[in-house]
Every structure is written in structure tokens, then in C-alpha cells.
mmCIF file of C-alpha atoms in Angstrom:
data_model
loop_
_atom_site.group_PDB
_atom_site.id
_atom_site.type_symbol
_atom_site.label_atom_id
_atom_site.label_comp_id
_atom_site.label_asym_id
_atom_site.label_seq_id
_atom_site.Cartn_x
_atom_site.Cartn_y
_atom_site.Cartn_z
ATOM 1 C CA UNK E 1 10.976 -42.662 29.229
ATOM 2 C CA UNK E 2 8.362 -45.370 28.598
ATOM 3 C CA UNK E 3 6.480 -44.151 31.671
ATOM 4 C CA UNK E 4 6.331 -40.600 30.253
ATOM 5 C CA UNK E 5 5.029 -41.880 26.903
ATOM 6 C CA UNK E 6 2.375 -44.047 28.611
ATOM 7 C CA UNK E 7 1.123 -41.050 30.620
ATOM 8 C CA UNK E 8 1.693 -38.457 27.889
ATOM 9 C CA UNK E 9 -0.382 -40.104 25.149
ATOM 10 C CA UNK E 10 -3.666 -40.201 27.117
ATOM 11 C CA UNK E 11 -3.149 -36.612 28.301
ATOM 12 C CA UNK E 12 -2.353 -35.469 24.764
ATOM 13 C CA UNK E 13 -5.484 -37.254 23.513
ATOM 14 C CA UNK E 14 -7.631 -35.435 26.070
ATOM 15 C CA UNK E 15 -6.195 -32.067 25.023
ATOM 16 C CA UNK E 16 -6.864 -32.841 21.354
ATOM 17 C CA UNK E 17 -10.460 -33.832 22.065
ATOM 18 C CA UNK E 18 -11.043 -30.672 24.064
ATOM 19 C CA UNK E 19 -9.461 -28.511 21.365
ATOM 20 C CA UNK E 20 -11.531 -30.125 18.601
ATOM 21 C CA UNK E 21 -14.707 -29.687 20.608
ATOM 22 C CA UNK E 22 -13.958 -25.986 21.150
ATOM 23 C CA UNK E 23 -13.426 -25.383 17.429
ATOM 24 C CA UNK E 24 -16.838 -26.837 16.614
ATOM 25 C CA UNK E 25 -18.459 -24.503 19.115
ATOM 26 C CA UNK E 26 -16.639 -21.515 17.653
ATOM 27 C CA UNK E 27 -17.798 -22.428 14.141
ATOM 28 C CA UNK E 28 -21.406 -22.555 15.302
ATOM 29 C CA UNK E 29 -21.151 -19.220 17.103
ATOM 30 C CA UNK E 30 -19.304 -17.310 14.363
ATOM 31 C CA UNK E 31 -21.356 -14.108 13.889
ATOM 32 C CA UNK E 32 -19.877 -13.519 10.425
ATOM 33 C CA UNK E 33 -21.551 -16.716 9.164
ATOM 34 C CA UNK E 34 -24.966 -15.606 10.364
ATOM 35 C CA UNK E 35 -24.507 -12.145 8.823
ATOM 36 C CA UNK E 36 -23.844 -13.471 5.325
ATOM 37 C CA UNK E 37 -26.496 -16.150 5.173
ATOM 38 C CA UNK E 38 -29.852 -15.257 3.671
ATOM 39 C CA UNK E 39 -32.979 -16.807 5.145
ATOM 40 C CA UNK E 40 -34.555 -19.157 2.612
ATOM 41 C CA UNK E 41 -38.074 -18.451 3.870
ATOM 42 C CA UNK E 42 -37.815 -14.811 2.757
ATOM 43 C CA UNK E 43 -37.435 -15.884 -0.875
ATOM 44 C CA UNK E 44 -40.407 -18.238 -0.518
ATOM 45 C CA UNK E 45 -42.628 -15.188 0.135
ATOM 46 C CA UNK E 46 -41.788 -13.705 -3.278
ATOM 47 C CA UNK E 47 -44.171 -14.615 -6.096
ATOM 48 C CA UNK E 48 -43.847 -13.368 -9.649
ATOM 49 C CA UNK E 49 -46.752 -13.530 -12.110
ATOM 50 C CA UNK E 50 -44.729 -15.761 -14.466
ATOM 51 C CA UNK E 51 -44.091 -19.265 -13.030
ATOM 52 C CA UNK E 52 -40.873 -19.862 -14.994
ATOM 53 C CA UNK E 53 -39.509 -16.452 -14.022
ATOM 54 C CA UNK E 54 -40.536 -17.140 -10.434
ATOM 55 C CA UNK E 55 -38.357 -20.286 -10.420
ATOM 56 C CA UNK E 56 -35.491 -18.433 -12.094
ATOM 57 C CA UNK E 57 -35.659 -15.665 -9.498
ATOM 58 C CA UNK E 58 -35.111 -18.221 -6.717
ATOM 59 C CA UNK E 59 -31.838 -19.224 -8.377
ATOM 60 C CA UNK E 60 -30.984 -15.581 -9.061
ATOM 61 C CA UNK E 61 -31.279 -14.915 -5.309
ATOM 62 C CA UNK E 62 -28.970 -17.900 -4.677
ATOM 63 C CA UNK E 63 -26.499 -16.476 -7.215
ATOM 64 C CA UNK E 64 -26.603 -13.055 -5.569
ATOM 65 C CA UNK E 65 -25.786 -14.534 -2.165
ATOM 66 C CA UNK E 66 -22.950 -16.589 -3.670
ATOM 67 C CA UNK E 67 -21.387 -13.483 -5.229
ATOM 68 C CA UNK E 68 -21.890 -11.546 -2.004
ATOM 69 C CA UNK E 69 -19.943 -14.271 -0.221
ATOM 70 C CA UNK E 70 -17.245 -14.373 -2.945
ATOM 71 C CA UNK E 71 -18.147 -18.006 -3.666
ATOM 72 C CA UNK E 72 -17.183 -18.894 -7.255
ATOM 73 C CA UNK E 73 -18.422 -22.508 -7.122
ATOM 74 C CA UNK E 74 -21.871 -21.689 -5.689
ATOM 75 C CA UNK E 75 -22.270 -18.908 -8.242
ATOM 76 C CA UNK E 76 -21.626 -21.424 -11.027
ATOM 77 C CA UNK E 77 -24.237 -23.823 -9.628
ATOM 78 C CA UNK E 78 -26.909 -21.131 -9.401
ATOM 79 C CA UNK E 79 -26.081 -19.738 -12.852
ATOM 80 C CA UNK E 80 -26.306 -23.229 -14.335
ATOM 81 C CA UNK E 81 -29.869 -23.549 -12.973
ATOM 82 C CA UNK E 82 -30.738 -20.069 -14.291
ATOM 83 C CA UNK E 83 -29.447 -21.023 -17.729
ATOM 84 C CA UNK E 84 -31.637 -24.146 -17.791
ATOM 85 C CA UNK E 85 -34.708 -22.180 -16.698
ATOM 86 C CA UNK E 86 -34.028 -19.300 -19.068
ATOM 87 C CA UNK E 87 -34.284 -21.623 -22.067
ATOM 88 C CA UNK E 88 -37.988 -22.025 -21.192
ATOM 89 C CA UNK E 89 -38.750 -18.311 -21.495
ATOM 90 C CA UNK E 90 -40.667 -17.701 -24.692
ATOM 91 C CA UNK E 91 -39.364 -14.233 -25.578
ATOM 92 C CA UNK E 92 -35.871 -13.753 -26.939
ATOM 93 C CA UNK E 93 -34.121 -12.905 -23.698
ATOM 94 C CA UNK E 94 -30.360 -12.883 -23.237
ATOM 95 C CA UNK E 95 -30.767 -14.422 -19.807
ATOM 96 C CA UNK E 96 -29.455 -17.860 -20.828
ATOM 97 C CA UNK E 97 -26.352 -16.373 -22.479
ATOM 98 C CA UNK E 98 -25.543 -14.233 -19.433
ATOM 99 C CA UNK E 99 -26.017 -17.219 -17.127
ATOM 100 C CA UNK E 100 -23.771 -19.357 -19.358
ATOM 101 C CA UNK E 101 -21.084 -16.655 -19.124
ATOM 102 C CA UNK E 102 -21.191 -16.918 -15.336
ATOM 103 C CA UNK E 103 -20.868 -20.709 -15.483
ATOM 104 C CA UNK E 104 -17.821 -20.538 -17.765
ATOM 105 C CA UNK E 105 -16.146 -17.569 -16.025
ATOM 106 C CA UNK E 106 -12.675 -18.419 -14.685
ATOM 107 C CA UNK E 107 -12.859 -16.002 -11.736
ATOM 108 C CA UNK E 108 -15.318 -14.099 -9.561
ATOM 109 C CA UNK E 109 -14.698 -10.735 -11.261
ATOM 110 C CA UNK E 110 -15.716 -12.133 -14.646
ATOM 111 C CA UNK E 111 -18.749 -13.725 -12.989
ATOM 112 C CA UNK E 112 -19.716 -10.343 -11.591
ATOM 113 C CA UNK E 113 -19.438 -8.701 -15.023
ATOM 114 C CA UNK E 114 -21.779 -11.329 -16.512
ATOM 115 C CA UNK E 115 -24.046 -10.997 -13.457
ATOM 116 C CA UNK E 116 -24.461 -7.303 -14.250
ATOM 117 C CA UNK E 117 -25.836 -8.164 -17.707
ATOM 118 C CA UNK E 118 -28.019 -10.888 -16.194
ATOM 119 C CA UNK E 119 -29.364 -8.432 -13.603
ATOM 120 C CA UNK E 120 -30.256 -5.843 -16.248
ATOM 121 C CA UNK E 121 -32.170 -8.504 -18.172
ATOM 122 C CA UNK E 122 -33.913 -9.717 -14.995
ATOM 123 C CA UNK E 123 -35.074 -6.183 -14.171
ATOM 124 C CA UNK E 124 -36.716 -5.871 -17.596
ATOM 125 C CA UNK E 125 -38.367 -9.308 -17.354
ATOM 126 C CA UNK E 126 -39.593 -8.776 -13.788
ATOM 127 C CA UNK E 127 -41.102 -5.382 -14.575
ATOM 128 C CA UNK E 128 -42.909 -6.878 -17.557
ATOM 129 C CA UNK E 129 -44.221 -9.888 -15.600
ATOM 130 C CA UNK E 130 -45.123 -8.028 -12.416
ATOM 131 C CA UNK E 131 -45.402 -9.342 -8.905
ATOM 132 C CA UNK E 132 -48.172 -11.565 -7.535
ATOM 133 C CA UNK E 133 -47.020 -11.227 -3.915
ATOM 134 C CA UNK E 134 -44.484 -8.972 -2.184
ATOM 135 C CA UNK E 135 -42.099 -6.649 -3.964
ATOM 136 C CA UNK E 136 -38.530 -6.659 -5.182
ATOM 137 C CA UNK E 137 -35.936 -3.913 -4.903
ATOM 138 C CA UNK E 138 -33.641 -2.787 -7.678
ATOM 139 C CA UNK E 139 -30.459 -1.855 -5.854
ATOM 140 C CA UNK E 140 -27.570 0.114 -7.307
ATOM 141 C CA UNK E 141 -23.854 0.338 -6.608
ATOM 142 C CA UNK E 142 -22.336 3.477 -8.133
ATOM 143 C CA UNK E 143 -18.754 2.234 -7.643
ATOM 144 C CA UNK E 144 -19.067 -1.067 -9.549
ATOM 145 C CA UNK E 145 -16.951 -1.474 -12.672
ATOM 146 C CA UNK E 146 -14.723 1.571 -12.190
ATOM 147 C CA UNK E 147 -17.566 3.878 -11.150
ATOM 148 C CA UNK E 148 -19.801 2.983 -14.105
ATOM 149 C CA UNK E 149 -22.290 1.486 -11.654
ATOM 150 C CA UNK E 150 -24.437 -1.641 -11.733
ATOM 151 C CA UNK E 151 -27.805 -2.882 -10.482
ATOM 152 C CA UNK E 152 -29.043 -6.069 -8.867
ATOM 153 C CA UNK E 153 -32.362 -7.284 -7.504
ATOM 154 C CA UNK E 154 -33.076 -8.037 -3.862
ATOM 155 C CA UNK E 155 -36.070 -9.146 -1.835
ATOM 156 C CA UNK E 156 -35.049 -6.804 1.007
ATOM 157 C CA UNK E 157 -34.159 -3.130 1.264
ATOM 158 C CA UNK E 158 -30.961 -4.081 3.068
ATOM 159 C CA UNK E 159 -27.979 -3.612 0.756
ATOM 160 C CA UNK E 160 -25.772 -6.698 0.367
ATOM 161 C CA UNK E 161 -23.536 -5.817 -2.565
ATOM 162 C CA UNK E 162 -22.706 -8.756 -4.894
ATOM 163 C CA UNK E 163 -20.227 -6.660 -6.917
ATOM 164 C CA UNK E 164 -17.755 -6.152 -4.084
ATOM 165 C CA UNK E 165 -18.713 -8.960 -1.727
ATOM 166 C CA UNK E 166 -17.071 -8.817 1.670
ATOM 167 C CA UNK E 167 -14.891 -5.826 0.669
ATOM 168 C CA UNK E 168 -17.794 -3.369 0.475
ATOM 169 C CA UNK E 169 -20.853 -5.354 1.490
ATOM 170 C CA UNK E 170 -23.097 -2.385 2.249
ATOM 171 C CA UNK E 171 -22.149 -0.132 -0.670
ATOM 172 C CA UNK E 172 -25.257 0.815 -2.639
ATOM 173 C CA UNK E 173 -28.819 2.020 -2.410
ATOM 174 C CA UNK E 174 -32.350 1.092 -3.423
ATOM 175 C CA UNK E 175 -33.138 2.741 -6.777
ATOM 176 C CA UNK E 176 -36.531 1.285 -7.605
ATOM 177 C CA UNK E 177 -39.273 -1.038 -6.359
ATOM 178 C CA UNK E 178 -40.828 -3.692 -8.598
ATOM 179 C CA UNK E 179 -44.432 -4.355 -7.606
#
């Protein structure tokens, strides 16, 4: 019995090391992870004529990706940064209040409802400010909120729906271009 234990433990250890090594490789090769991540450099190419709004848009893009990935915690982090930046906007925008609603939301569905209001406000502000470089796309999902529909802003024409996340990632269409 002792002989079996002496031989069995090293063999078991080898199997565990091999198994752990294989899991790390699978995590790195998971195509789903690469599909949902957004390249940071793409957002760096976007420049809005208002510096504060430009900084807020970077966090808005982060928020959009978080909602697309059904990530409540990341959405709260991005919304918190938007709220801080929105306080610096001189006009009376509701951006800070919408961002605060996302931060305090208890679940992803409530975050998405507040995100809809935030997106509507962002569209108005971005149109008013205009773009210095590149263009943004106002995308629309007709099925959001029991077929009432909702918009969001994207730096690409590719639809990545933040209102349904992984359930209906490609539901929507480009409605408008902000230049």
C-alpha cells in the first residue's frame, strides 16, 4: 500500500500539472474572448471637438463594451468615470444623473435602462460638439425595452448590442453618422 502511494503521488502530480497547463492554453485560445473584446486603439482614433466630451466618450465606449459583455461591475466603473467627467460639462446636461443611475443600479437590466437615457444625451452632445477626427455611428435596436427601441453610439459600423449582450449581440442597425 505504501509503495502504491509513493508511486501514485508523483504520477498524480504530473497529471495535475499537465491538466493545469492545458487549461491555460485553452483560455488563451478561446475565440469567444477575442470576439467580445474591443481594440483600445480604435477608440484612440476618435477625436471630438470638445476635450471633456472626448474623455467622456472613451469611458462611454468602455461602458458599452461592459454592457455588451453583461459585466455589471465594469459597467459601474465606467459609469462612475462618466459621472465625474460629466460634472465638468458647462451646459445643463443630464449625463451625470444617468451615469449615477448606472453606478447605483442593482442589476444589469436597470443599468441598461439608465444607459439608454445616457446614450440619448450623448447623441445630442456629440452632434452639438462635432467630430475633429473620424466619425461615430448612432446604432439602433428596435427590440430593446419591449420593442420600444433604443440607441447607442459606436466607433464602428459593426453592431454589438449593449441592450441584449450575448443573447442578441448583433441585433440592430446603423441609424445615423455623427461627423
